Coordinates of C-alpha atoms and ligand atoms in Angstrom, one line a residue:
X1 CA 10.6 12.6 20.4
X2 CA 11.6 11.9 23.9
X3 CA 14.7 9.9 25.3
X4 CA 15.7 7.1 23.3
X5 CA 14.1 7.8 20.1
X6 CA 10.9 7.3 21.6
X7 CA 7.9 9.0 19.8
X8 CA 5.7 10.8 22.4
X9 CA 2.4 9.7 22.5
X10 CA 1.1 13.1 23.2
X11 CA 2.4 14.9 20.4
X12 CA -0.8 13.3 18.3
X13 CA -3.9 15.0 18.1
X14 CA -6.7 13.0 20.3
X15 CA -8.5 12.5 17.4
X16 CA -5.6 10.9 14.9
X17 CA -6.1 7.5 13.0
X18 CA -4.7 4.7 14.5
X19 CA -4.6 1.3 12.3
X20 CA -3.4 -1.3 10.8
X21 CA -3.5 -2.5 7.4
X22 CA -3.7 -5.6 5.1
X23 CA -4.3 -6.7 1.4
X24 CA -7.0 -9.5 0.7
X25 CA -5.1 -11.4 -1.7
X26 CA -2.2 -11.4 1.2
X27 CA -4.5 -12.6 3.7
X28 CA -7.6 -14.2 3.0
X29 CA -7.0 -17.7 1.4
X30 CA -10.0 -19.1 -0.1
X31 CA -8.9 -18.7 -3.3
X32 CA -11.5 -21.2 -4.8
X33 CA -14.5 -20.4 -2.5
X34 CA -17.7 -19.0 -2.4
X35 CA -17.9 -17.6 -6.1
X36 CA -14.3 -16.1 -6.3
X37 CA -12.4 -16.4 -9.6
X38 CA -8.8 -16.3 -10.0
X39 CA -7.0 -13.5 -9.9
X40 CA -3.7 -12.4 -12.0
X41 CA -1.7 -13.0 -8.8
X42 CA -3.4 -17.0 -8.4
X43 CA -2.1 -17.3 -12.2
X44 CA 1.7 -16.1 -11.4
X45 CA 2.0 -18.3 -8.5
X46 CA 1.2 -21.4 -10.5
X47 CA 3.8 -20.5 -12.8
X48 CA 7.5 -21.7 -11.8
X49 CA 9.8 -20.1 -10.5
X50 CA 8.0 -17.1 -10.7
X51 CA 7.5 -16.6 -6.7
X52 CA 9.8 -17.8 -4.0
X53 CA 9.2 -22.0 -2.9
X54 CA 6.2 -21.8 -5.3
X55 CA 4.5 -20.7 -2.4
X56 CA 0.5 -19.3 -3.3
X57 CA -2.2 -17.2 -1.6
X58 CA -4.2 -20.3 -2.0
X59 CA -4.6 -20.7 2.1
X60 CA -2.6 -17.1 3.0
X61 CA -3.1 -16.7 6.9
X62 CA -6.8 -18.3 6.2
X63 CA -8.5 -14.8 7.2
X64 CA -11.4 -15.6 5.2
X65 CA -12.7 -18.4 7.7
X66 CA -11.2 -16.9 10.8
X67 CA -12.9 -13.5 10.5
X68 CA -14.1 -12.9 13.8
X69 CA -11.6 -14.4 15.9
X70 CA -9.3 -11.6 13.4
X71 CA -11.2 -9.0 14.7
X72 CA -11.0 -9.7 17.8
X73 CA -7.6 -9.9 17.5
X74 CA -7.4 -6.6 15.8
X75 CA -9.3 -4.5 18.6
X76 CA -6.8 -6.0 21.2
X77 CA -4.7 -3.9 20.2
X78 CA -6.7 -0.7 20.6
X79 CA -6.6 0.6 17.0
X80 CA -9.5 3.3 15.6
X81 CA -9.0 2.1 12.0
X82 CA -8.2 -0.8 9.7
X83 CA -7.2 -0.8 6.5
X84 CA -8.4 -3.8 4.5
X85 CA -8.5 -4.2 0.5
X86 CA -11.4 -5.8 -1.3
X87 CA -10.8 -8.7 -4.0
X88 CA -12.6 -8.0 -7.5
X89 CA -12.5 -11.6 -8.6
X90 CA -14.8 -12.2 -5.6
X91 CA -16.9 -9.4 -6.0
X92 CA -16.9 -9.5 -10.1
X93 CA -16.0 -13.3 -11.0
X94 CA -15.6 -12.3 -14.9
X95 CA -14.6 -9.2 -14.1
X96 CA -17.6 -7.1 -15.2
X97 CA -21.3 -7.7 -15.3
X98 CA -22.8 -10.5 -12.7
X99 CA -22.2 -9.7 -9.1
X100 CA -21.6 -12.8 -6.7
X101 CA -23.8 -11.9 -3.6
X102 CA -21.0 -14.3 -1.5
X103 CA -18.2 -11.8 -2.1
X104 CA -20.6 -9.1 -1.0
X105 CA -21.8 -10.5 1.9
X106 CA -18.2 -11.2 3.1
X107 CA -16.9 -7.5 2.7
X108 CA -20.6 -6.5 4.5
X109 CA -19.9 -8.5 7.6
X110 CA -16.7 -7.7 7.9
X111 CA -17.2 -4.0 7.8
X112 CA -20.5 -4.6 10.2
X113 CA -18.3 -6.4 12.7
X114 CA -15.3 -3.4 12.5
X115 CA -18.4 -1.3 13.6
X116 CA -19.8 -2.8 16.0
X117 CA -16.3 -3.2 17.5
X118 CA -15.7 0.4 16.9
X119 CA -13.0 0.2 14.6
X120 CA -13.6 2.6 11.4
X121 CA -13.5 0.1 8.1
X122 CA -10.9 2.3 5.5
X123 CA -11.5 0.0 2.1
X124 CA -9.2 0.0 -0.7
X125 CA -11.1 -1.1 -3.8
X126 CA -7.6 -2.2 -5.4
X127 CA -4.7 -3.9 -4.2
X128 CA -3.0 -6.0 -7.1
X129 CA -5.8 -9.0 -7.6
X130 CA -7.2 -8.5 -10.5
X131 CA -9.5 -10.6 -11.8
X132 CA -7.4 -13.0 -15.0
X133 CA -10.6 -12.7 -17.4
X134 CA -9.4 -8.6 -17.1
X135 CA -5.9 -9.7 -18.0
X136 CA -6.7 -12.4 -20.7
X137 CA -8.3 -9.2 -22.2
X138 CA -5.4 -7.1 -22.0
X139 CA -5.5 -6.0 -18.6
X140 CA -3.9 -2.9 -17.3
X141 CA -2.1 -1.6 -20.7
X142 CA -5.7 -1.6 -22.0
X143 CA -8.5 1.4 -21.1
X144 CA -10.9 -1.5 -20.9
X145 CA -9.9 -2.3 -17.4
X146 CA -10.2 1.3 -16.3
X147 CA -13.5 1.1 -17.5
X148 CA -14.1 -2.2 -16.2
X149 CA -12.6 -0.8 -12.5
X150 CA -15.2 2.2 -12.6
X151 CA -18.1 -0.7 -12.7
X152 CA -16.6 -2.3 -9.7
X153 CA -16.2 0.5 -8.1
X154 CA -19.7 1.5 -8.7
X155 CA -21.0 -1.6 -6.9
X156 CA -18.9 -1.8 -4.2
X157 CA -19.7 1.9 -3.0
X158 CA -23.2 0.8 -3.7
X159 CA -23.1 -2.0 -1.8
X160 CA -21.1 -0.6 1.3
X161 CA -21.0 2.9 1.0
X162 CA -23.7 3.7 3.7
X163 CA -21.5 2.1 6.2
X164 CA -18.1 2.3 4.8
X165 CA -17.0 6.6 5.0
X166 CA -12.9 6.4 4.2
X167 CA -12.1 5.3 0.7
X168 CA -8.6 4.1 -0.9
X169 CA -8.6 4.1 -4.7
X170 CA -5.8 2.2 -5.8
X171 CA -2.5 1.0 -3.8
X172 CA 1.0 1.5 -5.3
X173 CA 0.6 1.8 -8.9
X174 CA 3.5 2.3 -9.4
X175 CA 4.2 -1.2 -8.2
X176 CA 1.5 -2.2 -10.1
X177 CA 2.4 -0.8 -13.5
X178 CA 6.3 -1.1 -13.4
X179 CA 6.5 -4.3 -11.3
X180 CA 3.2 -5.7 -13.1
X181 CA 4.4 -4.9 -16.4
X182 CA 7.7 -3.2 -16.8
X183 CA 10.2 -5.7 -14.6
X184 CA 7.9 -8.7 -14.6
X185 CA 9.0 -9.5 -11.1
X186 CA 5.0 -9.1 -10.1
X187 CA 2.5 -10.7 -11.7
X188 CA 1.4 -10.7 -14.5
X189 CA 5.2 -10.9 -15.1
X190 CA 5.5 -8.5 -18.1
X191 CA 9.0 -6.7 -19.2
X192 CA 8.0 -4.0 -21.1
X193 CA 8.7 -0.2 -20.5
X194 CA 6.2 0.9 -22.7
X195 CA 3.2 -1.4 -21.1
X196 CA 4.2 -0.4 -17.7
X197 CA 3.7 3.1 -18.5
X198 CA 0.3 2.4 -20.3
X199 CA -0.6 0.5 -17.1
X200 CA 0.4 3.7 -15.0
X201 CA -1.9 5.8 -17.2
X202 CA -5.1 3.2 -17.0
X203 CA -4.4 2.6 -13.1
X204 CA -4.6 6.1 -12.5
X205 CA -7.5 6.8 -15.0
X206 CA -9.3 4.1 -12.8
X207 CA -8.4 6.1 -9.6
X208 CA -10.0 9.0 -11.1
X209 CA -13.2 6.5 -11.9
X210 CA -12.8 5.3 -8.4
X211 CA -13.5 8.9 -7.0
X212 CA -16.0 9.8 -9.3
X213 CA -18.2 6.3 -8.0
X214 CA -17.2 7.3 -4.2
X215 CA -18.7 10.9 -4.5
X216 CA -22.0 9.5 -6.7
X217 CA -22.7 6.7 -4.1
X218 CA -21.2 7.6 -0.6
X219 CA -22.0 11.2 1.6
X220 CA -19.7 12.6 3.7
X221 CA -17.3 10.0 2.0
X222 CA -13.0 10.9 2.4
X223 CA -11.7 9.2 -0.6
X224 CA -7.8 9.4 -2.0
X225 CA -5.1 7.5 -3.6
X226 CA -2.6 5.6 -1.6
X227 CA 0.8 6.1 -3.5
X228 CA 4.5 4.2 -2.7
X229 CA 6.9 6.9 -2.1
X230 CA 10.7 7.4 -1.0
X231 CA 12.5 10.3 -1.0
X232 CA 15.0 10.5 -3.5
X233 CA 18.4 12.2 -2.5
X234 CA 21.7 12.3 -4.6
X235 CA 24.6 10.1 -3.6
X236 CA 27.0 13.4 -3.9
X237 CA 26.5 17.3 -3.9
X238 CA 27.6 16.8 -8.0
X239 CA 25.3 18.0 -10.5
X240 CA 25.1 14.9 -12.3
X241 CA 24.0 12.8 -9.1
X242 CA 21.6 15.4 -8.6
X243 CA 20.1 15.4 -12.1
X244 CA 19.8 11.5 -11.4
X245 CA 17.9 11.9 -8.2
X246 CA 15.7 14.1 -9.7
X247 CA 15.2 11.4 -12.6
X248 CA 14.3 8.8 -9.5
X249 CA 12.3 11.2 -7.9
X250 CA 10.2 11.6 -11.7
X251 CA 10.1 7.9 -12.1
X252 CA 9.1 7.2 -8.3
X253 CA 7.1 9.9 -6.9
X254 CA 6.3 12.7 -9.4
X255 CA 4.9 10.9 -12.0
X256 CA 1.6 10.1 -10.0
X257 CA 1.7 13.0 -7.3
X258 CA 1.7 15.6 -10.4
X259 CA -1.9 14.3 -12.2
X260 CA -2.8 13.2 -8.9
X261 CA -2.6 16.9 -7.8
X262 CA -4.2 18.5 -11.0
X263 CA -0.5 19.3 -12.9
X264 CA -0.8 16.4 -15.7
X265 CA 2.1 14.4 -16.1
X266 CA 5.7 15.9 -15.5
X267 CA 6.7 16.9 -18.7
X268 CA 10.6 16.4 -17.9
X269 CA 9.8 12.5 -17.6
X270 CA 7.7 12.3 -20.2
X271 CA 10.6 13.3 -22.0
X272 CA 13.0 11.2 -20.6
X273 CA 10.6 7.8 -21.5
X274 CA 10.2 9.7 -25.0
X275 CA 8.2 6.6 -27.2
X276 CA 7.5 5.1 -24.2
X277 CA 5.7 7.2 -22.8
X278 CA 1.3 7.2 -22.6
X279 CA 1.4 10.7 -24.3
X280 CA 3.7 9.2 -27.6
X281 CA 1.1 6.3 -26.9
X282 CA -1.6 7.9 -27.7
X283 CA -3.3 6.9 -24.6
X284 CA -4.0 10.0 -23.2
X285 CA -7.2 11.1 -24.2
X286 CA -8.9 14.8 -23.8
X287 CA -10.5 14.8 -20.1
X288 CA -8.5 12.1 -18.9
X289 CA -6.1 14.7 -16.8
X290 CA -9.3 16.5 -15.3
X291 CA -10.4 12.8 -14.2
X292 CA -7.1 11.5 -12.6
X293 CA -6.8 15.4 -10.8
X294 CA -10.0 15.5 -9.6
X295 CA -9.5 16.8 -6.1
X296 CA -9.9 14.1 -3.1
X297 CA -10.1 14.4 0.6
X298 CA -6.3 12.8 1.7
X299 CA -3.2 11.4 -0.2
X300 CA -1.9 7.8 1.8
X301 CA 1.1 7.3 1.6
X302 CA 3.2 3.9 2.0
X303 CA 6.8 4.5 3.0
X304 CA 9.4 2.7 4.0
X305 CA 12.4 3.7 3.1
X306 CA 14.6 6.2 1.2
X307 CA 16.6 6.0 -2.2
X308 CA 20.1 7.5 -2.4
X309 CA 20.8 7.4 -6.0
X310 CA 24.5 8.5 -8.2
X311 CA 24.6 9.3 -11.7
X312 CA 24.9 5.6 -13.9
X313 CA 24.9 7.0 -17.7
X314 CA 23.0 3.7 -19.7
X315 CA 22.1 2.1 -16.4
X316 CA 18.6 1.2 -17.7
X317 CA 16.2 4.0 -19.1
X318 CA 16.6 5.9 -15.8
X319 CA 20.6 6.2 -16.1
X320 CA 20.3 6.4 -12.4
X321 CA 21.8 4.0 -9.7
X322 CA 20.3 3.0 -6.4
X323 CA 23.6 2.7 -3.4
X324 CA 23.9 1.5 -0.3
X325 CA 24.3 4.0 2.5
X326 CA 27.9 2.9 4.7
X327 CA 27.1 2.5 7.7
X328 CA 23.3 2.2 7.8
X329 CA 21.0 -0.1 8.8
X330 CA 19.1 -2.5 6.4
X331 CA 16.3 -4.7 7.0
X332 CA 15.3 -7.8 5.7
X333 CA 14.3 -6.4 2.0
X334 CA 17.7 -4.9 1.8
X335 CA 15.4 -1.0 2.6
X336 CA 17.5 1.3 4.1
X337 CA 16.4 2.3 8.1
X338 CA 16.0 6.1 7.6
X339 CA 13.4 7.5 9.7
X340 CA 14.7 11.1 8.6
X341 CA 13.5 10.6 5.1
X342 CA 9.9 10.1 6.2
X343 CA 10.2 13.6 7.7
X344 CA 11.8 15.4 4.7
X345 CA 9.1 13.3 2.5
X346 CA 6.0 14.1 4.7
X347 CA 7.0 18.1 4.6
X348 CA 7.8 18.0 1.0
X349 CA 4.3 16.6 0.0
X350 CA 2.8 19.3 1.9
X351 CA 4.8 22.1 0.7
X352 CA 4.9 21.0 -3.3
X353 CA 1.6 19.3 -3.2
X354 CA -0.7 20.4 -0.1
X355 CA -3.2 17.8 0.1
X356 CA -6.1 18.2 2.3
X357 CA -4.6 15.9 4.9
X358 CA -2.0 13.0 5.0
X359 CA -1.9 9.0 5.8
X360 CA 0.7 6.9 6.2
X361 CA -1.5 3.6 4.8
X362 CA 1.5 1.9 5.1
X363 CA 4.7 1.5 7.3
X364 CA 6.8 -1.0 8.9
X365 CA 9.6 -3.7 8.5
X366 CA 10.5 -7.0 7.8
X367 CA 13.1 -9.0 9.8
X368 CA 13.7 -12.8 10.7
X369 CA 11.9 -13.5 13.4
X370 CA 12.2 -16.2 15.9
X371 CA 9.9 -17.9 18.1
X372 CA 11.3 -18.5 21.3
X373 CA 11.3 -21.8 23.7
X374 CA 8.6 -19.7 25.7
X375 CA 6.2 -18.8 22.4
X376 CA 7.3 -15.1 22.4
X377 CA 8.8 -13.4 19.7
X378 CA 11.2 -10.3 20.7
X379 CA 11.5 -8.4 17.4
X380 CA 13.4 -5.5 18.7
X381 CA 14.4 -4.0 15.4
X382 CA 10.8 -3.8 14.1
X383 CA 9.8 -2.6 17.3
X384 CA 12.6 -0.1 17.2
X385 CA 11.6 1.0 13.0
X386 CA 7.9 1.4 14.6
X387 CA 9.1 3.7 17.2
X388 CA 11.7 5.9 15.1
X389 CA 9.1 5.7 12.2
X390 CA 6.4 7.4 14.2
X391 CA 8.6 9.9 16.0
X392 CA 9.7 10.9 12.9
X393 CA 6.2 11.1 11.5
X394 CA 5.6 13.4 14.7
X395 CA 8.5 15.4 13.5
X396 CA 7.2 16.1 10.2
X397 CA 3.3 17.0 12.0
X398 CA 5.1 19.3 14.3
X399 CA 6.6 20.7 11.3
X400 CA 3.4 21.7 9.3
X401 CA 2.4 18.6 7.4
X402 CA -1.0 17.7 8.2
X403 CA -0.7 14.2 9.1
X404 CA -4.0 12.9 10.2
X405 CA -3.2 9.4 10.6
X406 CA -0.6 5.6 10.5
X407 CA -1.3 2.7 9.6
X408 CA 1.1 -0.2 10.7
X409 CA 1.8 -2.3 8.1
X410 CA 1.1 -5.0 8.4
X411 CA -1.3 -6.6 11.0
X412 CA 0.0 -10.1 10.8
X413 CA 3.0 -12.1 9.2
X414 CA 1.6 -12.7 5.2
X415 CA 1.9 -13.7 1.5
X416 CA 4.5 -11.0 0.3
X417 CA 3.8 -11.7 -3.2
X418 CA 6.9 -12.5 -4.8
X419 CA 8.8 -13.2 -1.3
X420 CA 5.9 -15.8 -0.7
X421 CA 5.7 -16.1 3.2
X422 CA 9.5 -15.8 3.8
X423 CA 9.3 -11.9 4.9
X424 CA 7.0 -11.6 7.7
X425 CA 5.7 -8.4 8.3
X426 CA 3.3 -8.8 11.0
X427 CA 3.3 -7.2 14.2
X428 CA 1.6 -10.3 15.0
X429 CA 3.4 -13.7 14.2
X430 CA 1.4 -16.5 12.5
X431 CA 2.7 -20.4 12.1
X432 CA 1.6 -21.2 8.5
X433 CA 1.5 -24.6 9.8
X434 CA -1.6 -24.3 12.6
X435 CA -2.4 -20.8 12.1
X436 CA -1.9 -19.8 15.6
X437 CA -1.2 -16.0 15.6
X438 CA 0.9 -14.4 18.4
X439 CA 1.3 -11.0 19.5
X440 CA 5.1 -9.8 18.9
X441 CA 7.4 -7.9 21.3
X442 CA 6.7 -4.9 18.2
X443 CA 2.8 -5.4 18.3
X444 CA 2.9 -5.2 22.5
X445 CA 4.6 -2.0 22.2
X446 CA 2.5 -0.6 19.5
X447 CA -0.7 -1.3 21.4
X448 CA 0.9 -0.1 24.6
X449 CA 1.5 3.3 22.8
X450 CA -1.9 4.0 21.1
X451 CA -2.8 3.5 24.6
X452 CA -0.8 6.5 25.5
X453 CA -1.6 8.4 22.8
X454 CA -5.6 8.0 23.0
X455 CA -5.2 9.3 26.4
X456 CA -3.2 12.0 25.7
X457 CA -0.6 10.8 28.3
X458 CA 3.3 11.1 27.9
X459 CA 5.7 8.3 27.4
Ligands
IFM1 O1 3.3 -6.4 1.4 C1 3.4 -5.2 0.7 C2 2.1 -4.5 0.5 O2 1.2 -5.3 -0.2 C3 2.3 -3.3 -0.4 N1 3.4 -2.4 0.2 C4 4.6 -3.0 0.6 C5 4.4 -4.3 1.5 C6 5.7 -4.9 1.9 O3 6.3 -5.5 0.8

């Protein structure tokens, strides 16, 4: 860090990844177009009062017909990578079986046009649009959609693998399984415990498909898992707070870094969910651990913010409750501003988990913005999270943990899924009414630094 919780642009290796990321379901409109079928998220948002305003990622920031001019947008900024998902309905319409050449063809020129820009394509195969005919027939709580995952998986490496080197699995399952199908507050809207934790086992089964497809069909391919995680720390020094951040950490972060990394499921949570859990399900069958452990190249990791937890005896099955921190700064999700805890989290992957290298796929905040009279938009506390984010980041690289590369999340104002488009993101503004993107005060300074930092220069 230098002076005023600036991050120094030369404390990153010359060679570090530099992106931004994005979702296709978040971005790309077109939900009706070219061959794409509906996904579980097009379903949800028809249903009322199921996402903020009824709002739908029928139109999203209309990416899908403003490719180019995207781009273009995106190497402005002077990024090495970019982090874009893939949507199955468009590449699998029913989900398995018949390709549709048009979904093909879109992910092919956008990944030709990243090259010839010089921006490396990272793809992740899944990021929470799943194709409804997958659902209607069960969808995640069933092994059927693992399966079905591993067949699009097979044809998207296929199809893009010669060009396409840096591979992302899955994004978030937890958010997938427990929001998906254990709080119902994502779609498909479920509220059951013992679902969500079926969908956690079949979501990380298809990772484990996922890696087995990249290695078959891609050389010299990186592939990983992108995981949400937030350090969990105890309200108190008190034994039973700490027992209860231990529980969040199970629930949050160990139950997918353990198979992840080879160690099967941890058995004190598996415990703690008791009928609940895949094991007392039955749904854990012989060779499934040695699939979901095989070894990858790089964990990403989406981050945020911390949780400080206290003991809450019959709070929910966790019996742990999340606090607000006196005195701290919140942003517009209500996440707690804690830069520190990406530090303590990046060196505590490395030192219980040592993976090969570490991404931050995902980081950034959302606030209110405002356009002003003369069409900028001054977001100083985003700009300020970027800034304290990657310091601390540096931190944790100085520290030991081999952090290879950041990803700002995200690269323009989007559908937040059950939010709709009320919490913008972007570290580029866009007017849902004409589409007109502009650069933020946040998205000036970011650029400004990976200027820095590819030149090796100071701050
Ligand atoms: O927009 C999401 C993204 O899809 C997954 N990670 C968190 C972001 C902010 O809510």
């Amino acid at each position: 860090m230098t002076a005023n919780n600036q991050p120094n642009p030369a404390n990153f290796p010359l060679r570090f990844t530099w992106g931004v990321a994005t979702s296709s379901y978040q971005i790309e409109g077109a939900a009706f177009e070219d061959g794409r079928s509906p996904s579980i998220w097009d379903t949800f948002c028809a249903a009322p009062g199921k996402v903020l305003n009824g709002e739908n990622g029928d139109v999203a920031c209309d990416h899908y017909h403003r490719l180019d001019s995207d781009l273009d947008l995106i190497q402005s900024l002077g990024v090495n990578a970019y982090r874009f998902s893939v949507a199955w309905p468009r590449i699998l319409p029913d989900g398995r079986g018949q390709t549709n050449q048009a979904g093909l063809d879109f992910y092919s020129r956008l990944v030709d046009s990243l090259l010839t820009r010089n921006i490396t394509p990272w793809l992740t195969l899944y990021h929470w649009d799943l194709p409804q005919v997958l659902q209607d027939r069960g969808g995640w709580p069933t092994r059927d959609t693992a399966l079905a995952f591993g067949d699009y998986a097979e044809v998207v490496t296929a199809e893009l693998g010669d060009r396409v080197k840096h591979w992302i699995t899955i994004n978030e399952p937890w958010v997938a399984a427990f929001m998906g199908y254990g709080n119902g507050i994502h779609a498909p809207g479920h509220t059951d415990l013992a679902e969500s934790f079926a969908a956690s086992h079949h979501l990380l089964l298809a990772h484990g498909l996922g890696v087995q497809a990249v290695r078959a069909n891609v050389p010299g391919a990186q592939v990983g898992i992108t995981l949400n995680l937030a350090a969990a720390y105890p309200a108190t020094g008190s034994e039973a707070d700490r027992a209860a951040a231990w529980r969040q950490d199970g629930f949050a972060n160990r139950w997918y870094l353990d198979p992840v990394f080879g160690r099967g499921y941890p058995q004190d949570f598996v415990e703690l969910l008791d009928r609940a859990s895949p094991q007392a399900q039955g749904l854990v069958l012989p060779g499934d651990l040695d699939l979901v452990g095989a070894p990858t190249d790089f964990l990403g990791v989406n981050t945020y913010t911390r949780s400080v937890v206290e003991d809450a005896p019959g709070d929910g099955f966790l019996g742990a409750r999340p606090l607000h921190v006196e005195g701290s700064e919140y942003t517009g999700f209500d996440w707690e501003v804690a830069p520190q805890s990406l530090t303590d989290l990046m060196l505590r992957l490395q030192k219980d988990y040592n993976p090969a290298a570490i991404y931050i796929t995902e980081n950034g905040a959302t606030y209110p913005d405002t356009m002003n009279a003369d069409g900028s938009v001054q977001d100083e506390a985003r700009t300020r999270y970027f800034q304290q984010h990657i310091a601390a980041m540096g931190t944790a690289l100085t520290g030991g943990a081999k952090m290879a590369g950041y990803f700002a999340w995200s690269l323009m104002d989007n559908f937040d899924w059950a939010e709709g488009y009320d919490k913008r993101f972007g570290i580029v503004h866009v007017d849902f009414e004409t589409q007109a993107r502009t650069l933020k005060q946040s998205g000036q300074w970011y650029r400004d630094f990976l200027a820095r930092a590819q030149e090796g220069q100071p701050a």
